Amino acid sequence: MSANQDQVPQKSYDLRLLKRLLRYVLPYRGYILKAFVCLIVFTFIDLFASVYLYKVVIDEFIVNKKAEGLTVLSIIYLILLVAGFFFQYIEFYLVNVMSQKAMFDLRLDLFRHLERMSLSFFNKRPVGSLLTRLSSDIEALDSMFSNCIVFTFNDILIILGLLGIMLWMSPFLTLIALVVLPVIGLTSFIFQRNVRASYRDVRKYISQMNSFLQENISGMETVQVFNREEQNYQQFTKLSKAHTQANLRSVINFAFFVPTVEFMGSLAAALLLWFGGLRILAAPEVGASAMTFGTLVAFIQATQKFFSPIRDLADKFNILQTAMAASERVFGVLDTDESIPEAETQPVQPLQGRIEFHNVWFAYKEEEWILRDVSFSIEPGQRIAFVGATGAGKSTIINLLFRFYDVQRGAIFIDGVNIKQYPLKELRSRMGLVLQDVYLFSGDIAGNIGLGRPDISETAIQQAAQAVQIDHFIESLPNGYHTEVKERGATFSVGQRQLLSFARALVIDPKILLLDEATSSVDTETEHLVQEAMDRLMVGRTCLIIAHRLSTIRKVDEILVLHKGCIAERGSHEELIKQRGLYHKLYQLQYKDQYVEEAVR
Ligand code: ATP
Ligand code: MG
């Protein structure tokens, strides 16, 4: 599990990150602007209605025992409340639409970026951590956009507006109300410092849990076969516990902070009642002093309003912290460019199908050479088979031809053109590939053969299926070609999956066919089917076959034996057998039974 990419930054905000995030919001500035207008109107209405009107109602009407006009004023108050509701509703809606749209764009950017990455990128990262980037990290950003940006402005506006009104009503009471502010400031400071640390841990554990779950759910079969349930349960318990504890640490901070602010608010109200009350009482008769009842009530009302944004700050801070961490990681992925460099696009002729490896050296990791100075060429229409012990580097050759990775030294040519000169898409779409492990996607069977390419017709799909003789099987299924493929084709047999992948390779009618034969053995009947399908598949194409089955090897033009990354032997089956070298040994080891059979024949 790689910890480094799940690290959380130390700072709670980062201008550089914010600027970059704003780039996603900018296209939707119209929404923000409208939201701001609504917000300003709402704040104004709110302050006017629930602070100023209070004062007026009490001082002008209640204290003076004036009944007429009170009804009208109450109705005005009600209308204002409804209008406020309306503006707040629109503001909320606009902000969330903006946020959703921005995150939609970011999510797509991220996905597109991932699609471009070389496989070496994915080798280094647990799937779970990438899933976290695309799901909960983006969600955290959404939460920041929808809760923080506009609403923080809202809070500031309210605080400033209230301060203004309060100072206008009574500078003396304002001073008293704000006496508690330093205490709140200190509490917030301590709170923020503590929450940041625990929060960092929470994110780390979430990502680790995701990685762990992803691995274990995907590998459940193996987990059960090897009775690893209990051990994995313990491991998960450990992670889960760490996560819970980190969460609890932040909850404790919240539990302390929120009531503190609440308490300070009440304390301020008490102080106001006390000092304000004394002031009113000091006057010879009601209403004669500088302090009125209405002022005092409006003040208490204002103070309560004043503290609620401060209390919310804790939440906002938490959201901001989450979002900064999330954006750091999301951008971290976006900034990692491990894509295969694309050539300047040049017109691509239809392929002839000539493959050449020129002194190719390749290592997945620094200097651990998997291929050492490999050279060979395959003429159009020729069939070449690679054999070799497991781990010899056979599949690696295919990985390089498809440019899943780039060679470190030497070069690969197709039709005399370095494969780096082909646009990636062109290169890959012109070669048929049957991988060692067949991957089926969710969707239907036709979709899995045509892979959703619009230029491949339903008829072409059916013809391909017929050619590899999987058509009977497909037609026997309840929905034929439109039968859903469950979880990576778990309901198909290995042989059926193999044939489906043949059909998939055949349907694009490639000039070059690369076959990485699966090692798993199938029954003789299926083997026969697969063999026949392969024969049909190979007609008229340049074929590079990584062979595990004897029958495949017999029909090729040349066999290359890969040993420790070098081509150790080459020749026809008969020649190599005569040499009594590596191939002979492999042959005896792997195909002993057939060998014996043949010898007997
Ligand atoms: P098999 O017959 O078992 O399929 P192979 O000849 O196809 O074996 P390769 O898959 O080409 O073997 O692997 C060659 C070597 O490269 C192996 O030692 C393997 O450990 C290493 N290797 C393969 N893929 C990677 C990877 N993604 N990252 C690092 N090393 C890898
Ligand atoms: Mg392999």
XYZ file of C-alpha atoms and ligand atoms in Angstrom:
633
model
C 0.000 0.000 0.000
C 1.628 3.215 -1.022
C 1.282 5.791 1.656
C 2.916 8.638 -0.193
C 0.042 9.440 -2.471
C -2.491 9.392 0.317
C -0.615 11.995 2.309
C -2.502 15.031 3.362
C -0.930 18.469 3.068
C -0.021 20.355 6.228
C -1.651 23.594 5.244
C -5.366 24.140 5.542
C -5.530 26.141 2.357
C -3.250 26.666 -0.509
C -3.657 29.501 -2.934
C -2.068 27.578 -5.748
C -4.583 24.772 -5.359
C -7.479 27.159 -4.970
C -6.501 28.955 -8.147
C -6.435 25.706 -10.015
C -9.802 24.706 -8.634
C -11.208 28.042 -9.642
C -10.365 27.217 -13.217
C -13.059 24.563 -13.062
C -15.556 26.990 -11.596
C -14.830 29.824 -13.966
C -16.921 28.522 -16.866
C -19.920 28.640 -14.538
C -19.305 32.114 -13.127
C -22.760 33.147 -14.319
C -24.267 30.885 -11.660
C -22.003 32.288 -8.973
C -22.777 35.859 -9.891
C -26.498 35.267 -9.736
C -26.047 33.394 -6.478
C -24.150 36.342 -5.048
C -26.902 38.744 -5.973
C -29.466 36.505 -4.292
C -27.201 36.211 -1.322
C -26.793 39.938 -0.845
C -30.532 40.499 -1.142
C -31.205 37.687 1.292
C -28.706 38.963 3.857
C -30.125 42.435 3.667
C -33.695 41.185 4.120
C -32.650 38.919 6.940
C -30.848 41.607 8.902
C -33.527 44.167 8.300
C -36.393 41.886 9.258
C -35.006 40.028 12.189
C -32.959 42.768 13.826
C -34.149 46.204 12.842
C -37.870 45.390 12.670
C -37.680 43.879 16.148
C -36.415 47.131 17.522
C -39.048 49.150 15.722
C -41.902 46.888 16.786
C -40.918 46.957 20.422
C -39.904 50.603 20.749
C -42.498 52.223 18.545
C -45.472 50.003 19.105
C -45.317 47.709 22.097
C -43.659 50.108 24.548
C -45.843 52.976 23.374
C -48.896 50.728 23.544
C -49.709 51.607 19.933
C -51.849 48.930 18.309
C -52.614 50.376 14.912
C -49.955 49.643 12.341
C -48.707 46.613 14.275
C -50.671 44.260 12.042
C -49.316 45.878 8.904
C -45.801 45.631 10.259
C -46.271 41.968 11.140
C -47.486 41.282 7.628
C -44.486 43.129 6.187
C -42.284 41.020 8.436
C -43.937 37.865 7.141
C -43.584 38.952 3.510
C -39.936 39.692 4.072
C -39.416 36.261 5.595
C -41.037 34.608 2.578
C -38.958 36.705 0.190
C -35.845 35.778 2.143
C -36.772 32.136 1.886
C -37.187 32.491 -1.847
C -33.817 34.174 -2.411
C -32.029 31.702 -0.204
C -33.619 28.855 -2.093
C -32.414 30.191 -5.467
C -28.979 30.910 -4.106
C -28.650 27.405 -2.741
C -29.830 25.882 -5.967
C -27.483 27.937 -8.166
C -24.445 27.238 -6.050
C -25.077 23.524 -6.125
C -25.666 23.423 -9.858
C -22.386 25.270 -10.363
C -20.562 22.896 -8.080
C -22.007 19.798 -9.724
C -21.051 21.026 -13.171
C -17.525 21.927 -12.142
C -17.015 18.548 -10.501
C -18.441 16.802 -13.519
C -15.707 18.429 -15.596
C -12.989 17.611 -13.124
C -14.092 13.999 -12.857
C -14.019 13.607 -16.623
C -10.602 15.263 -16.830
C -9.296 12.828 -14.289
C -10.752 9.826 -16.046
C -9.443 10.938 -19.416
C -6.043 11.425 -17.855
C -6.078 7.929 -16.374
C -7.013 6.473 -19.730
C -3.926 8.022 -21.250
C -1.507 6.659 -18.686
C 1.016 3.994 -19.512
C 0.477 0.724 -17.690
C 3.553 1.479 -15.597
C 1.467 4.181 -13.910
C -1.099 1.630 -12.764
C 1.551 -0.860 -11.691
C 2.610 1.613 -9.027
C -0.797 2.508 -7.668
C -3.376 0.474 -5.820
C -6.693 0.524 -7.664
C -8.414 1.491 -4.432
C -6.458 4.705 -4.151
C -7.362 5.733 -7.694
C -10.986 4.919 -6.951
C -10.782 7.188 -3.933
C -9.480 10.003 -6.163
C -12.427 9.636 -8.501
C -15.103 9.218 -5.877
C -14.686 10.587 -2.378
C -12.004 13.137 -3.238
C -14.170 14.700 -5.906
C -17.071 14.599 -3.488
C -14.995 16.496 -0.954
C -14.348 19.177 -3.542
C -18.002 19.334 -4.416
C -18.770 19.833 -0.783
C -16.309 22.707 -0.643
C -17.742 24.428 -3.685
C -21.308 24.050 -2.591
C -20.729 24.917 1.074
C -17.719 27.117 1.332
C -17.199 29.575 -1.438
C -20.481 31.431 -1.495
C -21.507 30.671 2.046
C -18.293 31.902 3.567
C -18.927 35.132 1.795
C -22.423 34.981 3.234
C -21.011 34.617 6.736
C -18.631 37.517 6.303
C -21.428 39.653 4.963
C -23.672 38.788 7.895
C -20.939 39.467 10.419
C -20.082 42.825 8.889
C -23.719 43.791 8.480
C -24.486 42.911 12.078
C -21.476 44.771 13.345
C -22.646 47.822 11.478
C -26.163 47.639 12.859
C -24.937 46.917 16.350
C -22.520 49.849 16.384
C -25.236 52.099 15.052
C -27.693 50.969 17.733
C -25.273 51.113 20.657
C -21.478 51.151 20.672
C -21.554 50.394 24.395
C -23.563 47.155 24.025
C -21.460 46.175 21.016
C -18.381 46.326 23.169
C -20.018 44.112 25.799
C -21.252 41.614 23.230
C -17.791 41.269 21.777
C -16.015 40.775 25.090
C -16.263 37.038 24.558
C -14.618 37.157 21.122
C -11.021 36.593 22.288
C -12.077 33.387 24.034
C -13.729 32.184 20.846
C -10.655 33.104 18.842
C -8.414 31.094 21.134
C -10.752 28.077 21.073
C -10.911 28.151 17.272
C -7.157 28.272 17.058
C -6.722 25.194 19.262
C -9.561 23.452 17.509
C -8.167 23.986 14.058
C -4.741 22.767 15.007
C -6.068 19.566 16.532
C -8.625 18.792 13.893
C -6.105 19.141 11.122
C -3.966 16.350 12.529
C -6.798 13.944 13.181
C -8.338 14.780 9.893
C -5.161 13.898 8.072
C -5.295 10.461 9.640
C -8.943 9.945 8.740
C -8.228 10.491 5.053
C -5.218 8.250 5.118
C -7.180 5.390 6.610
C -10.105 5.827 4.229
C -7.777 5.455 1.294
C -6.066 2.466 2.830
C -9.388 0.823 3.554
C -10.505 1.366 -0.031
C -7.351 -0.227 -1.370
C -7.699 -3.129 0.995
C -11.364 -3.683 0.172
C -10.786 -3.451 -3.539
C -8.089 -6.107 -3.421
C -10.017 -8.421 -1.195
C -13.345 -8.206 -2.921
C -11.746 -8.754 -6.320
C -9.755 -11.657 -4.959
C -12.524 -13.168 -2.838
C -12.230 -16.494 -4.593
C -8.586 -16.826 -3.675
C -9.265 -15.527 -0.193
C -11.800 -18.305 0.353
C -9.740 -20.998 -1.290
C -6.854 -20.293 1.027
C -9.021 -19.730 4.081
C -7.681 -16.238 4.526
C -11.023 -14.898 5.781
C -10.056 -14.686 9.423
C -6.677 -13.084 8.772
C -8.178 -10.551 6.397
C -10.935 -9.861 8.870
C -8.332 -9.087 11.496
C -6.441 -6.867 9.092
C -9.576 -5.008 8.154
C -10.540 -4.658 11.793
C -7.188 -3.023 12.446
C -7.597 -0.523 9.635
C -11.184 0.136 10.530
C -10.278 0.703 14.164
C -7.561 3.161 13.258
C -10.056 4.987 11.077
C -12.674 5.090 13.821
C -10.164 6.367 16.338
C -8.938 9.102 14.053
C -12.556 10.078 13.463
C -13.256 10.071 17.177
C -10.304 12.369 17.761
C -11.800 14.901 15.406
C -15.253 14.419 16.901
C -13.889 15.160 20.359
C -12.550 18.429 19.036
C -15.873 19.283 17.508
C -17.653 18.276 20.673
C -15.523 20.762 22.527
C -15.604 23.589 20.035
C -19.288 23.783 19.168
C -20.602 24.027 22.743
C -17.858 26.506 23.601
C -19.080 28.897 20.938
C -22.656 28.232 21.993
C -21.780 28.962 25.578
C -19.961 32.144 24.681
C -23.007 33.252 22.731
C -25.209 32.741 25.775
C -22.664 34.444 27.962
C -22.731 37.442 25.665
C -26.543 37.465 25.886
C -26.351 37.321 29.685
C -23.875 40.196 29.772
C -26.141 42.185 27.499
C -29.166 41.552 29.694
C -27.207 42.544 32.731
C -25.540 45.728 31.480
C -28.327 46.674 29.102
C -30.931 46.002 31.781
C -29.041 48.177 34.280
C -28.893 50.976 31.740
C -32.601 50.848 31.085
C -33.373 50.747 34.804
C -31.073 53.686 35.479
C -33.384 55.915 33.417
C -36.033 57.910 35.352
C -38.858 56.488 33.213
C -39.212 53.899 30.508
C -37.960 55.110 27.161
C -36.204 58.147 28.575
C -32.675 56.713 28.518
C -30.406 56.260 25.565
C -31.101 52.559 25.870
C -34.514 51.297 24.785
C -36.140 47.909 25.262
C -36.196 47.447 21.537
C -32.487 48.074 21.252
C -31.742 45.490 23.909
C -33.947 42.801 22.347
C -32.657 43.540 18.866
C -29.155 43.358 20.265
C -29.627 39.966 21.796
C -31.169 38.798 18.564
C -28.182 40.210 16.650
C -25.675 38.596 18.971
C -27.215 35.178 18.434
C -27.035 35.702 14.709
C -23.494 36.885 15.062
C -22.256 33.702 16.675
C -23.886 31.226 14.386
C -21.559 31.923 11.425
C -18.642 31.673 13.799
C -19.881 28.283 14.952
C -20.286 27.229 11.324
C -16.725 28.198 10.701
C -15.695 24.973 12.370
C -17.674 22.990 9.836
C -16.428 25.085 6.974
C -12.919 24.709 8.128
C -13.327 20.971 8.181
C -14.764 20.968 4.690
C -12.018 23.217 3.412
C -9.379 21.030 4.981
C -10.875 17.940 3.371
C -11.137 19.644 0.036
C -7.591 20.949 0.040
C -6.275 17.515 0.813
C -8.501 16.022 -1.844
C -7.531 18.534 -4.477
C -3.864 18.073 -3.711
C -4.261 14.376 -4.419
C -6.484 14.802 -7.447
C -4.066 17.288 -8.978
C -1.232 15.023 -7.932
C -2.673 12.380 -10.229
C -3.397 14.896 -12.965
C 0.175 16.177 -12.771
C 1.747 12.763 -13.009
C 2.352 12.408 -16.653
C 3.284 8.866 -17.330
C 1.552 8.768 -20.618
C 3.113 7.230 -23.674
C 4.395 10.173 -25.700
C 2.311 10.697 -28.798
C 3.949 11.180 -32.146
C 3.139 14.063 -34.444
C 0.263 12.617 -36.343
C 1.171 11.572 -39.803
C -1.050 9.858 -42.327
C -1.045 6.127 -41.790
C -1.106 3.782 -44.731
C -2.941 0.476 -44.512
C -0.614 -1.966 -42.798
C 1.384 -4.574 -44.649
C 2.162 -6.339 -41.414
C 5.939 -6.432 -41.193
C 7.254 -6.456 -37.620
C 10.867 -5.806 -36.642
C 12.573 -5.670 -33.281
C 15.932 -3.909 -33.486
C 18.238 -4.562 -30.521
C 15.448 -4.006 -28.035
C 16.310 -3.614 -24.381
C 13.537 -3.261 -21.886
C 13.092 -3.150 -18.113
C 9.919 -2.560 -16.102
C 12.059 -1.276 -13.282
C 15.372 0.555 -13.480
C 18.049 -1.597 -15.008
C 16.310 -4.909 -14.278
C 16.478 -6.007 -17.864
C 13.645 -8.248 -18.951
C 14.585 -8.138 -22.630
C 18.231 -7.902 -23.587
C 19.136 -6.954 -27.071
C 16.268 -8.766 -28.731
C 16.161 -8.626 -32.521
C 13.889 -10.454 -34.906
C 11.634 -9.717 -37.822
C 8.394 -11.163 -39.095
C 7.475 -10.760 -42.746
C 3.873 -9.983 -43.730
C 1.780 -13.106 -43.462
C 4.452 -15.019 -41.563
C 3.752 -16.835 -38.307
C 6.242 -16.735 -35.519
C 5.891 -18.406 -32.179
C 7.625 -17.472 -28.979
C 8.253 -20.079 -26.370
C 10.162 -19.938 -23.147
C 9.899 -20.590 -19.444
C 7.467 -18.634 -17.403
C 8.761 -15.114 -16.751
C 11.061 -15.301 -19.782
C 9.593 -12.081 -21.187
C 7.153 -13.374 -23.790
C 4.150 -11.286 -22.812
C 6.499 -8.348 -22.462
C 7.139 -8.461 -26.209
C 3.438 -7.944 -26.827
C 3.265 -5.181 -24.227
C 5.977 -3.363 -26.149
C 4.406 -3.839 -29.555
C 1.200 -2.321 -28.260
C 3.185 0.448 -26.586
C 1.775 -0.250 -23.166
C 5.378 0.548 -22.303
C 8.170 2.095 -24.328
C 11.480 0.373 -24.947
C 14.543 1.812 -23.235
C 17.000 0.992 -25.983
C 16.637 -0.130 -29.553
C 13.451 0.252 -31.543
C 10.423 -1.589 -32.852
C 9.269 -1.103 -36.420
C 6.030 -1.936 -38.162
C 6.223 -1.741 -41.938
C 9.588 -0.056 -41.522
C 8.172 2.780 -39.398
C 9.175 3.122 -35.775
C 6.081 2.420 -33.712
C 6.687 5.679 -31.853
C 5.834 7.479 -35.089
C 2.341 6.033 -35.265
C -0.483 7.763 -33.487
C -1.224 5.463 -30.548
C -4.838 5.009 -31.491
C -3.940 3.987 -35.041
C -1.256 1.618 -33.870
C -3.496 -0.156 -31.424
C -6.575 -0.295 -33.584
C -4.703 -2.046 -36.381
C -3.433 -4.972 -34.398
C -5.564 -7.784 -33.077
C -4.637 -8.875 -29.606
C -5.653 -11.893 -27.629
C -4.369 -11.520 -24.103
C -3.279 -14.202 -21.722
C -6.115 -13.420 -19.348
C -9.278 -12.509 -21.125
C -11.003 -9.492 -19.699
C -14.729 -9.203 -20.288
C -16.567 -5.988 -19.505
C -20.015 -5.560 -18.125
C -22.461 -5.158 -20.982
C -23.708 -7.722 -23.455
C -21.843 -10.289 -25.510
C -22.070 -8.331 -28.746
C -20.609 -5.333 -26.942
C -17.770 -7.450 -25.667
C -16.887 -8.619 -29.158
C -17.334 -5.269 -30.925
C -16.178 -3.288 -27.874
C -18.715 -0.633 -28.713
C -16.961 0.539 -31.876
C -19.568 2.158 -34.085
C -17.855 0.964 -37.270
C -18.427 -2.653 -36.346
C -21.823 -3.901 -37.402
C -23.919 -6.534 -35.697
C -23.402 -8.764 -38.733
C -19.640 -8.437 -38.490
C -19.872 -9.464 -34.866
C -21.923 -12.507 -35.730
C -19.565 -13.469 -38.524
C -16.611 -13.234 -36.196
C -18.430 -15.418 -33.679
C -19.193 -17.943 -36.407
C -15.615 -17.992 -37.596
C -14.384 -18.982 -34.178
C -17.359 -21.300 -33.658
C -18.717 -19.687 -30.541
C -21.947 -18.786 -32.354
C -23.800 -21.935 -31.264
C -23.011 -21.299 -27.686
C -24.042 -17.649 -27.905
C -27.291 -18.492 -29.656
C -28.115 -21.040 -26.983
C -28.103 -18.303 -24.356
C -31.485 -16.802 -23.375
C -30.821 -13.441 -25.010
C -28.319 -14.545 -27.639
C -25.868 -11.820 -28.493
C -27.538 -9.504 -26.052
C -27.027 -11.692 -23.029
C -25.523 -9.669 -20.211
C -21.983 -10.513 -19.206
C -21.885 -10.769 -15.428
C -18.845 -9.658 -13.455
C -16.044 -10.075 -15.990
C -17.612 -13.144 -17.534
C -17.505 -15.188 -14.359
C -20.364 -17.290 -15.716
C -18.437 -18.387 -18.819
C -15.896 -21.133 -18.957
C -12.233 -20.456 -19.693
C -12.587 -21.909 -23.185
C -15.676 -19.831 -23.930
C -13.933 -16.706 -22.787
C -10.974 -17.571 -24.949
C -13.169 -18.011 -28.005
C -14.932 -14.739 -27.277
C -11.596 -12.984 -27.182
C -10.721 -14.567 -30.523
C -13.913 -13.191 -31.992
C -13.010 -9.837 -30.504
C -9.626 -9.880 -32.237
C -11.061 -11.137 -35.503
C -13.842 -8.620 -35.810
C -11.461 -5.744 -36.587
C -9.844 -7.833 -39.329
C -6.292 -6.937 -38.317
C -3.237 -7.379 -40.515
C -1.225 -8.236 -37.449
C -2.401 -10.692 -34.878
C -0.803 -11.064 -31.479
C -1.791 -14.066 -29.487
C -0.836 -14.639 -25.907
C -2.164 -18.069 -25.327
C -3.599 -18.825 -21.926
C -1.711 -21.405 -19.939
C -4.768 -22.945 -18.377
C -5.660 -26.176 -20.036
C -9.068 -26.854 -21.502
C -10.650 -30.193 -22.315
C -9.752 -31.920 -25.566
C -12.959 -30.944 -27.291
C -12.573 -27.272 -26.439
C -8.886 -27.469 -27.233
C -9.891 -28.683 -30.652
C -12.372 -25.837 -31.039
C -9.831 -23.290 -29.885
C -7.239 -24.721 -32.234
C -9.553 -24.556 -35.202
C -10.558 -21.039 -34.289
C -6.935 -20.055 -34.073
C -6.158 -21.531 -37.456
C -8.921 -19.476 -39.018
C -7.841 -16.446 -37.124
C -4.315 -16.645 -38.477
C -5.060 -16.963 -42.180
C -3.608 -14.091 -44.192
C -2.186 -12.233 -41.195
C 1.180 -11.654 -39.678
C 1.045 -13.625 -36.464
C 3.097 -13.435 -33.343
C 2.051 -16.243 -31.111
C 3.090 -16.905 -27.600
C 2.501 -20.546 -27.467
C 1.869 -22.949 -24.690
C 0.188 -25.681 -26.700
C 2.102 -27.997 -28.912
C -0.491 -27.980 -31.658
C -0.114 -24.234 -32.083
C 3.623 -24.396 -32.485
C 3.631 -27.044 -35.165
C 2.014 -24.807 -37.742
C 4.222 -21.739 -37.432
C 7.025 -20.706 -39.759
C 9.572 -20.189 -37.061
C 9.868 -20.736 -33.356
C 11.914 -18.385 -31.207
C 13.020 -19.546 -27.820
C 13.253 -16.787 -25.267
C 15.580 -17.417 -22.383
C 16.374 -14.836 -19.704
C 15.431 -12.020 -22.039
C 17.503 -13.199 -24.996
C 16.593 -15.195 -28.052
C 18.449 -18.380 -27.338
C 17.348 -20.563 -30.239
C 15.350 -20.188 -33.409
C 14.159 -22.496 -36.153
C 11.343 -24.806 -37.086
C 9.956 -27.343 -34.687
C 11.901 -30.173 -36.273
C 15.148 -28.237 -36.386
C 14.877 -27.234 -32.790
C 14.030 -30.707 -31.639
C 17.098 -31.953 -33.460
C 19.278 -29.354 -31.764
C 18.414 -30.962 -28.455
C 18.813 -27.639 -26.710
C 16.471 -25.516 -24.640
C 13.465 -26.067 -26.854
C 13.892 -29.768 -26.705
C 14.050 -29.586 -22.950
C 11.002 -27.330 -22.705
C 9.185 -29.559 -25.092
C 9.904 -32.617 -23.075
C 8.936 -30.926 -19.845
C 5.786 -29.237 -20.982
C 4.458 -31.630 -23.525
C 5.697 -34.878 -22.175
C 2.406 -36.630 -22.685
C 1.983 -35.510 -26.250
C 5.619 -36.192 -26.884
C 5.221 -39.712 -25.699
C 2.063 -40.047 -27.746
C 3.877 -38.815 -30.815
C 6.797 -41.085 -30.237
C 4.455 -44.030 -29.985
C 2.644 -43.086 -33.180
P 4.408 -16.467 -18.746
O 4.755 -17.620 -19.590
O 4.261 -16.897 -17.330
O 3.238 -15.706 -19.236
P 6.116 -14.412 -19.742
O 7.255 -14.922 -20.509
O 4.957 -13.918 -20.485
O 5.662 -15.498 -18.694
P 6.401 -11.733 -18.832
O 5.003 -11.466 -18.432
O 6.867 -11.161 -20.106
O 6.684 -13.290 -18.789
O 7.330 -11.223 -17.669
C 8.728 -11.186 -17.784
C 9.329 -10.664 -16.494
O 8.916 -9.336 -16.300
C 8.916 -11.434 -15.272
O 10.087 -11.652 -14.501
C 7.987 -10.522 -14.526
O 8.216 -10.632 -13.159
C 8.374 -9.165 -15.015
N 7.183 -8.318 -15.139
C 6.106 -8.570 -15.904
N 5.220 -7.567 -15.840
C 5.748 -6.648 -15.007
C 5.334 -5.383 -14.529
N 4.171 -4.852 -14.891
N 6.139 -4.723 -13.682
C 7.304 -5.242 -13.298
N 7.765 -6.423 -13.709
C 7.015 -7.142 -14.553
Mg 2.913 -14.203 -20.302
